[in-house]
XYZ file of C-alpha atoms in Angstrom:
742
model
C -24.875 134.780 -63.928
C -23.393 138.260 -63.905
C -22.213 139.507 -60.575
C -24.161 142.253 -58.853
C -20.860 143.988 -58.021
C -18.872 145.985 -60.530
C -15.276 145.122 -61.372
C -13.726 147.833 -59.195
C -15.723 146.712 -56.172
C -14.747 143.086 -56.687
C -11.100 144.080 -57.000
C -11.275 146.167 -53.821
C -12.842 143.269 -51.903
C -10.222 140.872 -53.227
C -7.424 143.225 -52.205
C -8.979 143.619 -48.777
C -9.188 139.857 -48.252
C -5.603 139.403 -49.388
C -4.428 142.207 -47.120
C -6.256 140.656 -44.152
C -4.691 137.249 -44.865
C -1.240 138.797 -45.121
C -1.777 140.709 -41.883
C -2.858 137.579 -39.984
C 0.037 135.537 -41.379
C 2.535 138.209 -40.337
C 1.379 138.150 -36.712
C 0.583 134.426 -36.569
C 3.641 133.655 -34.460
C 2.516 136.220 -31.865
C -1.134 135.174 -31.685
C -0.255 132.597 -29.039
C 0.926 135.398 -26.765
C -2.307 137.300 -27.388
C -4.321 134.163 -26.601
C -2.429 133.686 -23.328
C -3.322 137.248 -22.322
C -6.959 136.597 -23.280
C -7.022 133.356 -21.272
C -5.531 135.035 -18.201
C -8.154 137.793 -18.377
C -10.947 135.225 -18.800
C -9.829 133.013 -15.895
C -9.139 135.961 -13.597
C -12.587 137.411 -14.279
C -14.302 134.044 -13.766
C -12.480 133.543 -10.457
C -13.097 137.098 -9.255
C -16.824 136.877 -9.970
C -17.209 133.647 -8.005
C -14.986 134.794 -5.139
C -16.016 138.330 -4.232
C -17.573 140.386 -7.075
C -21.132 139.044 -6.675
C -21.043 139.644 -2.936
C -19.557 143.096 -3.461
C -22.219 144.151 -5.978
C -24.967 142.719 -3.771
C -23.661 144.777 -0.856
C -23.524 147.900 -3.024
C -27.122 147.315 -4.123
C -28.389 147.213 -0.532
C -25.929 149.656 1.029
C -28.206 152.695 0.990
C -31.576 151.002 1.444
C -33.536 151.272 4.652
C -33.628 148.004 6.645
C -37.257 147.317 5.703
C -36.576 147.804 1.984
C -33.296 145.867 2.061
C -35.090 142.884 3.628
C -37.410 142.672 0.607
C -34.779 143.195 -2.120
C -33.180 140.106 -3.593
C -31.294 138.844 -6.657
C -32.376 135.524 -8.165
C -31.421 133.132 -10.970
C -34.323 132.125 -13.208
C -32.611 129.217 -15.031
C -30.242 126.476 -13.722
C -27.195 127.510 -15.783
C -27.813 131.264 -15.720
C -25.058 132.194 -13.262
C -22.261 130.122 -14.781
C -23.151 131.205 -18.328
C -23.211 134.842 -17.224
C -19.768 134.459 -15.636
C -18.465 132.893 -18.838
C -19.929 135.696 -20.966
C -18.424 138.415 -18.763
C -15.101 136.558 -18.737
C -15.054 136.394 -22.535
C -15.746 140.112 -22.831
C -13.118 141.100 -20.261
C -10.625 138.676 -21.803
C -11.131 140.179 -25.253
C -10.717 143.711 -23.895
C -7.567 142.641 -22.045
C -6.100 141.005 -25.159
C -6.811 143.975 -27.439
C -3.799 146.094 -26.343
C -1.563 143.045 -26.714
C -2.907 142.440 -30.225
C -2.277 146.056 -31.206
C 1.237 145.936 -29.746
C 2.358 142.778 -31.570
C 0.911 144.055 -34.855
C 2.434 147.546 -34.654
C 4.941 146.805 -37.445
C 2.222 145.751 -39.876
C 0.038 148.670 -38.849
C 2.921 151.068 -39.488
C 3.461 149.554 -42.945
C -0.213 150.190 -43.752
C -0.198 153.758 -42.486
C -2.329 152.996 -39.410
C 0.519 153.623 -36.926
C 2.705 156.732 -36.553
C 5.842 156.500 -38.670
C 7.985 158.328 -36.162
C 8.504 156.472 -32.884
C 6.428 157.709 -29.945
C 8.239 157.876 -26.600
C 7.078 155.080 -24.353
C 6.666 157.415 -21.424
C 4.082 159.366 -23.414
C 2.184 156.203 -24.288
C 2.374 155.059 -20.686
C 1.197 158.450 -19.460
C -1.795 158.501 -21.810
C -2.680 154.901 -20.899
C -2.439 155.604 -17.167
C -4.493 158.777 -17.496
C -7.166 156.975 -19.514
C -7.274 154.062 -17.077
C -7.395 156.446 -14.120
C -10.258 158.476 -15.581
C -12.127 155.273 -16.435
C -11.609 153.977 -12.903
C -12.806 157.233 -11.347
C -15.955 157.134 -13.491
C -16.726 153.536 -12.565
C -15.984 154.196 -8.889
C -18.388 157.140 -8.893
C -21.120 154.936 -10.352
C -20.508 152.022 -7.975
C -19.951 153.917 -4.726
C -22.144 157.009 -5.170
C -24.740 156.625 -7.936
C -25.831 152.982 -7.678
C -26.584 152.932 -3.928
C -28.932 155.913 -4.273
C -30.499 154.631 -7.494
C -31.221 151.138 -6.157
C -32.595 152.581 -2.941
C -35.036 154.733 -4.891
C -36.075 151.961 -7.298
C -36.622 149.373 -4.579
C -38.546 151.815 -2.352
C -40.726 152.951 -5.235
C -41.484 149.347 -6.214
C -42.540 148.371 -2.695
C -44.825 151.391 -2.441
C -46.549 150.157 -5.622
C -46.832 146.613 -4.264
C -44.008 145.300 -6.466
C -41.261 143.253 -4.845
C -37.701 144.146 -5.984
C -36.564 140.635 -6.943
C -33.998 141.177 -9.689
C -32.852 138.613 -12.241
C -29.104 138.213 -11.885
C -28.628 138.660 -15.648
C -30.720 141.845 -15.901
C -29.300 143.198 -12.650
C -25.711 142.585 -13.777
C -26.264 143.989 -17.258
C -27.836 147.099 -15.726
C -24.836 147.664 -13.441
C -22.308 146.918 -16.182
C -24.021 149.208 -18.710
C -24.168 152.209 -16.392
C -20.665 151.519 -15.032
C -19.291 151.503 -18.569
C -21.218 154.686 -19.357
C -19.654 156.433 -16.357
C -16.236 155.035 -17.231
C -16.509 156.189 -20.835
C -17.803 159.564 -19.666
C -14.590 159.806 -17.665
C -12.694 159.696 -20.971
C -14.240 163.041 -21.936
C -11.065 165.049 -21.152
C -8.927 162.790 -23.344
C -11.496 162.756 -26.154
C -12.047 166.517 -26.303
C -8.351 167.252 -25.910
C -7.386 164.724 -28.603
C -9.951 166.027 -31.100
C -8.907 169.616 -30.445
C -5.180 168.872 -30.681
C -5.551 166.913 -33.928
C -7.777 169.590 -35.466
C -10.595 167.137 -36.216
C -12.882 169.353 -34.135
C -11.695 172.846 -33.281
C -11.477 173.820 -29.622
C -13.698 176.811 -30.369
C -16.490 174.435 -31.381
C -16.458 172.690 -28.002
C -16.246 176.061 -26.267
C -19.032 177.783 -28.183
C -21.415 174.795 -28.085
C -21.183 174.204 -24.348
C -24.876 175.042 -23.869
C -25.874 172.222 -26.195
C -23.582 169.834 -24.321
C -25.147 170.761 -20.964
C -28.672 170.306 -22.334
C -27.711 166.931 -23.832
C -26.256 165.766 -20.504
C -29.408 166.714 -18.575
C -31.702 165.175 -21.209
C -29.706 161.930 -21.180
C -29.879 161.871 -17.395
C -33.632 162.494 -17.426
C -34.171 159.594 -19.837
C -31.789 157.003 -18.380
C -32.044 157.710 -14.651
C -35.058 157.476 -12.325
C -37.465 160.457 -12.201
C -35.997 161.541 -8.895
C -34.515 165.067 -9.115
C -31.687 164.272 -6.720
C -30.609 161.211 -8.747
C -30.780 163.175 -12.002
C -28.611 165.925 -10.533
C -26.138 163.316 -9.322
C -25.935 162.119 -12.920
C -25.687 165.523 -14.581
C -23.558 167.729 -12.289
C -20.372 165.586 -12.365
C -20.580 165.322 -16.171
C -21.055 169.078 -16.541
C -18.050 169.690 -14.282
C -16.077 167.134 -16.279
C -16.996 168.914 -19.522
C -15.712 172.187 -18.066
C -12.476 170.511 -16.987
C -12.143 169.009 -20.479
C -12.539 172.444 -22.053
C -9.803 173.872 -19.854
C -7.452 170.989 -20.630
C -8.118 171.330 -24.374
C -7.528 175.071 -24.174
C -4.186 174.436 -22.481
C -3.002 171.925 -25.083
C -4.234 173.884 -28.114
C -2.701 177.113 -26.844
C 0.641 175.359 -26.393
C 0.365 173.895 -29.893
C -0.520 177.175 -31.591
C 2.201 179.087 -29.793
C 4.740 176.266 -30.298
C 5.572 176.429 -26.574
C 6.666 173.386 -24.600
C 4.502 172.414 -21.650
C 6.674 172.297 -18.544
C 4.473 171.014 -15.724
C 7.138 170.870 -13.009
C 8.562 174.268 -13.959
C 5.109 175.862 -13.835
C 4.405 174.268 -10.449
C 7.712 175.607 -9.074
C 7.034 179.082 -10.443
C 3.573 179.211 -8.898
C 4.331 177.141 -5.807
C 2.276 179.435 -3.615
C -0.911 178.892 -5.644
C -0.391 175.123 -5.838
C 0.335 174.873 -2.129
C -2.626 177.063 -1.248
C -4.907 174.858 -3.376
C -3.724 171.766 -1.489
C -4.457 173.408 1.859
C -7.848 174.605 0.623
C -8.895 171.160 -0.657
C -7.901 169.363 2.517
C -9.315 172.110 4.737
C -12.751 171.995 3.074
C -13.027 168.264 3.738
C -11.900 168.662 7.339
C -14.361 171.487 7.934
C -17.201 169.523 6.305
C -16.836 166.657 8.780
C -15.708 168.539 11.879
C -17.911 171.649 11.850
C -21.395 170.317 11.084
C -21.332 170.258 7.293
C -22.261 166.585 7.084
C -25.181 166.981 9.496
C -26.499 170.016 7.595
C -26.389 168.258 4.212
C -28.021 165.133 5.641
C -30.786 167.344 7.025
C -31.441 168.807 3.582
C -31.530 165.307 2.094
C -34.036 164.280 4.749
C -36.260 167.231 3.840
C -36.028 166.189 0.175
C -37.313 162.672 1.117
C -34.068 161.101 -0.069
C -32.793 157.956 1.638
C -29.179 158.771 0.802
C -26.916 160.104 3.561
C -23.268 161.078 4.003
C -21.875 158.330 6.219
C -19.361 158.707 9.022
C -15.801 159.212 7.736
C -14.063 155.918 7.111
C -17.275 153.862 6.791
C -16.822 151.218 4.140
C -13.025 151.578 4.178
C -12.437 149.598 7.367
C -10.620 152.495 9.072
C -11.411 154.843 11.924
C -12.952 158.322 11.591
C -9.628 160.150 11.939
C -7.929 158.006 9.312
C -10.980 158.336 7.055
C -10.892 162.137 7.247
C -7.164 162.075 6.476
C -7.734 159.891 3.401
C -10.578 162.104 2.132
C -8.575 165.274 2.781
C -5.538 163.896 0.928
C -7.660 162.893 -2.067
C -9.328 166.306 -2.339
C -6.000 168.064 -1.810
C -4.549 166.158 -4.765
C -7.548 167.118 -6.932
C -7.101 170.807 -6.049
C -3.362 170.541 -6.715
C -4.039 169.074 -10.180
C -6.398 171.927 -11.077
C -3.998 174.567 -9.733
C -1.095 173.012 -11.656
C -3.072 173.162 -14.895
C -3.764 176.837 -14.227
C -0.057 177.427 -13.596
C 0.900 175.715 -16.874
C -1.565 177.832 -18.827
C -0.407 181.013 -17.089
C 3.156 180.385 -18.271
C 2.181 179.951 -21.934
C 2.449 182.800 -24.429
C -1.174 183.815 -24.976
C -0.573 187.528 -25.616
C 0.480 187.285 -29.255
C -2.089 188.146 -31.927
C -3.908 185.079 -33.097
C -3.842 183.231 -29.835
C -6.898 185.042 -28.538
C -9.640 182.554 -29.212
C -12.186 185.166 -30.183
C -10.275 186.156 -33.371
C -8.912 183.086 -35.175
C -8.187 185.074 -38.368
C -5.567 187.098 -36.499
C -3.162 184.122 -36.471
C 0.101 184.968 -38.223
C 1.049 181.908 -40.261
C 4.600 183.180 -40.728
C 5.233 182.833 -36.973
C 4.022 179.218 -36.761
C 5.883 175.986 -37.324
C 4.514 173.072 -39.383
C 2.473 171.655 -36.489
C 1.009 175.090 -35.753
C 0.012 175.519 -39.413
C -1.852 172.216 -39.392
C -3.679 173.187 -36.181
C -4.571 176.744 -37.255
C -8.283 177.509 -37.812
C -9.719 177.239 -41.328
C -10.756 180.918 -41.216
C -7.091 181.949 -41.545
C -6.723 180.219 -44.922
C -10.197 181.245 -46.085
C -9.008 184.883 -45.960
C -5.995 184.168 -48.199
C -5.695 184.217 -51.955
C -3.502 181.847 -53.934
C -0.618 184.281 -54.363
C -0.470 184.906 -50.611
C -0.348 181.191 -49.823
C 2.425 180.691 -52.403
C 4.348 183.594 -50.906
C 4.146 182.127 -47.399
C 5.217 178.718 -48.711
C 8.183 180.283 -50.538
C 9.200 182.116 -47.369
C 9.150 178.823 -45.489
C 11.342 177.236 -48.179
C 13.766 180.153 -47.890
C 13.934 179.432 -44.157
C 14.834 175.803 -45.003
C 11.492 174.484 -43.636
C 9.939 172.440 -46.471
C 7.564 170.691 -44.047
C 5.979 174.024 -43.117
C 5.744 175.044 -46.775
C 3.956 171.836 -47.672
C 1.610 172.242 -44.682
C 0.654 175.767 -45.830
C -0.145 174.598 -49.360
C -2.072 171.558 -48.115
C -4.218 173.594 -45.720
C -4.923 176.285 -48.333
C -5.911 173.684 -50.950
C -8.186 171.858 -48.503
C -10.033 175.036 -47.459
C -10.287 176.240 -51.072
C -11.659 172.875 -52.241
C -14.282 172.901 -49.473
C -15.331 176.430 -50.455
C -15.564 175.418 -54.136
C -17.742 172.415 -53.279
C -20.072 174.625 -51.252
C -20.239 177.150 -54.102
C -21.073 174.418 -56.636
C -23.914 173.160 -54.433
C -25.308 176.691 -54.068
C -25.140 177.271 -57.830
C -27.008 174.024 -58.494
C -29.750 175.034 -56.072
C -30.000 178.494 -57.645
C -30.231 177.028 -61.150
C -33.015 174.715 -60.033
C -34.938 177.549 -58.430
C -34.478 179.851 -61.470
C -35.477 177.040 -63.817
C -38.672 176.392 -61.851
C -39.565 180.034 -61.675
C -38.694 180.763 -65.265
C -40.887 178.007 -66.579
C -43.838 178.939 -64.492
C -45.581 180.880 -67.210
C -47.008 177.981 -69.176
C -46.310 174.521 -70.447
C -44.990 171.363 -68.799
C -41.813 173.052 -67.536
C -43.808 175.322 -65.291
C -45.691 172.367 -63.835
C -42.511 170.399 -63.252
C -40.870 173.415 -61.625
C -43.857 173.878 -59.352
C -43.768 170.230 -58.301
C -40.047 170.479 -57.566
C -40.738 173.412 -55.282
C -43.307 171.363 -53.365
C -41.282 168.170 -53.042
C -37.931 167.425 -51.478
C -34.799 166.719 -53.474
C -34.750 163.140 -52.209
C -38.329 162.388 -53.225
C -37.889 164.039 -56.647
C -34.803 161.942 -57.318
C -36.585 158.784 -56.227
C -39.607 159.427 -58.418
C -37.508 160.499 -61.405
C -35.415 157.337 -61.205
C -38.540 155.243 -60.855
C -40.556 156.784 -63.701
C -38.124 159.027 -65.632
C -39.980 162.134 -64.450
C -43.507 160.989 -65.421
C -45.708 161.705 -62.415
C -48.743 159.876 -63.836
C -46.646 156.756 -64.342
C -45.381 157.090 -60.774
C -48.953 157.073 -59.486
C -49.651 153.897 -61.472
C -46.466 152.173 -60.240
C -46.625 152.963 -56.520
C -50.359 153.517 -56.184
C -50.057 157.250 -55.713
C -49.833 156.752 -51.959
C -46.375 158.294 -51.672
C -47.601 161.612 -53.127
C -50.798 161.471 -51.077
C -49.052 160.821 -47.779
C -46.462 163.513 -48.420
C -49.214 166.009 -49.156
C -50.986 165.092 -45.897
C -47.812 165.296 -43.816
C -46.948 168.666 -45.338
C -50.380 169.951 -44.303
C -49.623 168.974 -40.679
C -46.208 170.618 -40.521
C -47.521 173.977 -39.326
C -49.552 172.227 -36.601
C -46.728 170.061 -35.310
C -46.149 172.188 -32.202
C -49.763 171.765 -31.070
C -49.678 168.040 -31.733
C -46.471 167.654 -29.746
C -47.911 169.807 -26.942
C -51.032 167.625 -26.631
C -48.978 164.424 -26.763
C -46.474 165.687 -24.162
C -49.158 166.992 -21.786
C -51.112 163.720 -21.773
C -47.955 161.641 -21.460
C -46.630 163.761 -18.573
C -50.002 163.646 -16.762
C -50.260 159.851 -17.130
C -46.690 159.278 -15.947
C -47.132 161.616 -12.977
C -50.333 159.841 -11.936
C -48.678 156.429 -12.109
C -45.577 157.685 -10.325
C -47.547 159.283 -7.477
C -49.517 156.142 -6.628
C -51.647 155.249 -9.618
C -49.701 152.045 -10.238
C -50.307 150.824 -6.702
C -53.980 151.838 -6.886
C -54.630 149.799 -10.032
C -52.727 146.783 -8.734
C -54.526 146.770 -5.360
C -57.934 147.345 -6.930
C -57.559 144.471 -9.375
C -56.245 142.134 -6.690
C -59.179 143.043 -4.442
C -61.703 142.159 -7.162
C -60.098 138.886 -8.217
C -62.665 136.159 -7.452
C -60.160 133.615 -6.153
C -59.214 134.099 -2.505
C -55.511 133.379 -2.426
C -53.697 133.671 0.878
C -51.066 136.376 0.637
C -52.434 137.733 -2.624
C -50.581 137.852 -5.934
C -46.837 138.317 -5.656
C -45.615 140.698 -8.383
C -41.859 141.093 -8.855
C -39.573 143.205 -10.990
C -36.709 141.293 -12.613
C -35.033 144.420 -14.016
C -34.243 147.368 -11.716
C -36.103 149.881 -13.917
C -38.771 147.520 -15.267
C -41.657 149.314 -13.538
C -40.445 152.705 -14.744
C -40.103 151.425 -18.315
C -43.689 150.163 -18.223
C -44.875 153.544 -16.936
C -43.115 155.306 -19.816
C -44.553 152.916 -22.429
C -48.071 153.181 -21.010
C -47.818 156.973 -20.938
C -46.673 156.931 -24.583
C -49.690 154.771 -25.474
C -52.111 157.188 -23.829
C -50.375 160.118 -25.531
C -50.846 158.488 -28.942
C -54.532 157.783 -28.241
C -55.120 161.353 -27.052
C -53.380 163.003 -30.006
C -55.264 160.943 -32.618
C -58.471 163.075 -32.723
C -56.393 166.272 -32.832
C -54.311 164.824 -35.660
C -57.470 163.794 -37.504
C -58.964 167.278 -37.123
C -55.947 169.048 -38.622
C -55.444 166.444 -41.372
C -59.098 166.277 -42.444
C -58.922 168.938 -45.214
C -55.893 167.251 -46.791
C -57.473 163.797 -46.448
C -60.632 165.050 -48.122
C -58.698 166.731 -50.932
C -56.788 163.524 -51.707
C -59.999 161.464 -51.652
C -59.391 159.476 -48.456
C -62.490 160.797 -46.645
C -65.732 162.508 -47.557
C -67.793 165.168 -45.823
C -67.072 168.404 -44.034
C -64.766 168.822 -41.083
C -67.585 168.337 -38.587
C -67.268 164.620 -39.466
C -64.183 164.646 -37.234
C -66.414 165.058 -34.192
C -68.407 162.012 -35.299
C -65.226 159.976 -35.735
C -63.700 161.093 -32.437
C -66.971 160.618 -30.553
C -67.692 157.172 -31.990
C -64.151 155.843 -31.534
C -63.883 157.434 -28.075
C -67.175 155.880 -26.981
C -66.069 152.485 -28.254
C -62.725 152.778 -26.469
C -64.256 153.912 -23.170
C -67.025 151.323 -23.310
C -64.620 148.488 -24.081
C -62.221 149.682 -21.374
C -65.010 149.789 -18.774
C -66.160 146.287 -19.739
C -62.621 144.946 -19.565
C -61.722 146.606 -16.269
C -64.982 145.663 -14.558
C -65.371 142.062 -15.710
C -62.865 140.663 -18.205
C -59.565 141.569 -16.506
C -60.585 140.426 -12.978
C -62.214 137.296 -14.385
C -59.206 136.298 -16.485
C -56.685 137.066 -13.736
C -58.846 135.193 -11.223
C -59.029 132.149 -13.520
C -55.240 132.160 -13.990
C -54.597 132.531 -10.256
C -57.070 129.780 -9.385
C -55.550 127.460 -11.967
C -52.066 128.041 -10.558
C -53.273 127.561 -6.976
C -54.946 124.259 -7.821
C -51.630 123.089 -9.300
C -49.842 123.971 -6.019
C -47.755 126.647 -7.705
C -46.259 129.759 -6.150
C -48.038 132.698 -7.796
C -45.297 135.150 -8.776
C -45.791 137.337 -11.836
C -43.267 139.609 -13.510
C -44.504 143.182 -13.281
C -44.336 143.902 -17.024
C -46.197 140.686 -17.941
C -48.889 141.269 -15.322
C -49.470 144.924 -16.191
C -49.504 144.313 -19.949
C -52.067 141.565 -19.324
C -54.169 144.226 -17.603
C -53.678 146.595 -20.556
C -54.642 143.934 -23.120
C -57.802 143.037 -21.186
C -58.907 146.663 -20.658
C -57.655 149.079 -23.313
C -57.319 146.104 -25.673
C -61.046 145.390 -25.357
C -61.739 149.025 -26.209
C -59.514 148.722 -29.271
C -61.390 145.593 -30.385
C -64.678 147.450 -29.980
C -63.326 150.268 -32.140
C -62.573 147.976 -35.105
C -66.226 147.510 -36.226
C -66.920 151.186 -35.462
C -63.923 152.284 -37.570
C -65.081 150.062 -40.448
C -68.513 151.730 -40.429
C -66.885 155.175 -40.357
C -64.583 154.233 -43.245
C -67.559 152.989 -45.253
C -69.221 156.320 -44.585
C -65.988 157.954 -45.842
C -66.134 156.106 -49.145
C -64.534 152.656 -48.722
C -67.079 150.134 -50.121
C -68.280 147.038 -48.324
C -66.779 144.773 -50.995
C -63.283 146.109 -50.229
C -63.559 144.941 -46.599
C -65.040 141.604 -47.627
C -62.608 140.792 -50.434
C -59.375 141.989 -48.813
C -59.571 140.014 -45.589
C -56.411 138.107 -46.586
C -54.344 141.299 -46.696
C -55.813 142.317 -43.347
C -54.941 138.916 -41.844
C -51.335 139.136 -43.074
C -51.023 142.694 -41.736
C -52.395 141.692 -38.318
C -50.034 138.714 -38.108
C -47.059 140.904 -38.998
C -48.005 143.422 -36.303
C -48.535 140.629 -33.781
C -45.166 139.090 -34.669
C -43.406 142.411 -34.031
C -45.240 143.640 -30.921
C -45.768 140.365 -29.048
C -43.150 137.994 -27.580
C -41.438 135.582 -29.941
C -43.981 132.867 -29.251
C -46.465 131.354 -31.736
C -49.177 130.870 -29.125
C -48.920 134.489 -27.958
C -49.037 135.707 -31.550
C -52.197 133.687 -32.157
C -53.749 134.990 -28.947
C -53.272 138.507 -30.305
C -54.265 137.681 -33.897
C -57.470 135.696 -33.304
C -59.368 138.404 -31.338
C -58.426 141.019 -33.942
C -59.683 138.837 -36.781
C -62.877 138.074 -34.869
C -63.430 141.812 -34.412
C -62.794 142.314 -38.121
C -65.297 139.563 -38.924
C -67.846 141.213 -36.649
C -67.236 144.467 -38.502
C -67.824 142.791 -41.871
C -71.073 141.308 -40.535
C -72.247 144.679 -39.219
C -71.407 146.307 -42.561
C -73.317 143.552 -44.390
C -76.416 144.409 -42.393
C -75.970 148.185 -42.608
C -75.241 148.284 -46.354
C -77.825 145.625 -47.289
C -75.209 143.214 -48.458
C -73.141 145.925 -50.128
C -75.941 147.149 -52.368
C -76.152 150.553 -50.680
C -72.912 151.823 -49.144
C -73.157 154.705 -46.669
C -71.154 156.886 -49.064
C -70.118 156.601 -52.735
C -66.783 154.792 -53.182
C -63.755 157.101 -53.042
C -61.481 157.303 -56.066
C -58.367 156.103 -54.271
C -59.844 152.671 -53.554
C -59.538 151.652 -57.171
C -55.878 152.563 -57.465
């Protein structure tokens, strides 16, 4: 059997496997050292978790909660081996991370031979400095999350859950993963200065790009905070403000490094600090003085008062609290830390002030003013592309010749390489534009008559990707494409194109309904529904139903999902109204647009009626039967909040959805789908329902059947109703549509 891979691909894979084997053999003698490092990291992590980490994280979780909320919050294990397996998993991860630098170090010779390591030796003090800076920034980010962000976040989540009647009883796995994920996100966010500076220095992303796109970065930070932090404004600001400040600091650091690179100046930190000793010293006094004034002259009390007015449980504690030292020592520690931060910022300013930024070309607003003749090889490689885009070939050759005359072949080669790269990129862009222009002129030129005009018109209406797909599938024959793929691709694209101009209104309706639903749940709706259902449960259980949240943000995630569901339901009639003309033109529906009101009214009535039936009788009855069954078995009735609330959704909105299935089948028959299609294609419907149930229900066969059986029963009821309405299929409500026979 012929291989599916061509000869070149097979050769590349073979070379890659051989290279990997050679690489592993070359470092085989050092792998034992790497394994020892991994084992030490694993054992140290395992020991630290058992000895003090769990207790430390538990204390952090409760540190900012009120006494009443802290008494209800707890962390539990749901399986016998959960804790020890979690410790082993964390130990493996930390051990692998610890062993990675050792692996890179012992394989540096092989990496250098393969071009993945700098050929010229890098001073160890530079590597050590970068490593210490990266580790320090990572540690600061994690410390901010653990000591400042998590206490406030857990206090809010636990308090919100108790107000809704949900006990904050977290699974140790979910609780740990939540803390680790956000801690890593803060730690990685702390690497922003190194990342932006490195990309700017290497020229992968120009400094001007980071500078000019700062608005997009700020918006992205606030959006990320709004999505991944609780809907508490104070918590969101605590997420966003430090990252925005860090982005500004990163920009300044990148500006400093890039300016030094472009001007070929050496950065002399100590010399700059000595030159501007008054500014650096004044910054130290200012940083320490602000902290002292904050604690000694009523600043802490004023801020705590504002937090109290904002209904936030977080407070600035007495100085030294949590450090095991007295107030005076605590103030001294805080003042020293802030003084060092101010000194670092002032020193960076002093370094930048001593650089040569007055020469033409170093003003960031005019990159084309850079004089290549005044740069060295490194400066040429870091210069903006605009400089070389303004050159012609003779000018680049002249500059390269001048560099050769100055006995600087490296600079000459850098000039030619940069000019060729920019010229090649411009040529590629020009070729793409010419291809687009030829396609447009070909379509327009053939529009007078004949097949060319039709093909050109279709190319104007379809995307390049879809045209390529269809042409490869059918060699450009549209009729053959409709036979091969049922014509549904063209139909759906036509319908979606008709909705493009209405997308803003659709998004507005969806967003408004989603925001209203989330706000209602957040302001007490969740507690109202839970209490009302518990009150109407027939079984009288002492203490009621205990509902817990195993994940810190489980209740919030449910609120978001439920709000999304309501938004989709609300936008459906609007979507149907705007899509009706296109649906009718493609033969999917029949009748004028007023039929939309019939569809929306019938489906809405079925949904509301089924919801009312489920909420009034089915949901309380089912929950009462489950609670009674558990009570008779002497079980403790504790439900996970997501499972309990989704059970409520399935037995309320789900009943409305089941009621809508027969109604939708009647409406579709009225739109042109014949009775025989529903009767004969029940197998396809069953497979589709099972696939949906397999995706959207837990990975459990019984649960999948519980979702599949009611849907198939509703479909069977719909077929029976259609049999009666259409007299056994002899008289459909509307003539069959053309697309059914495709």
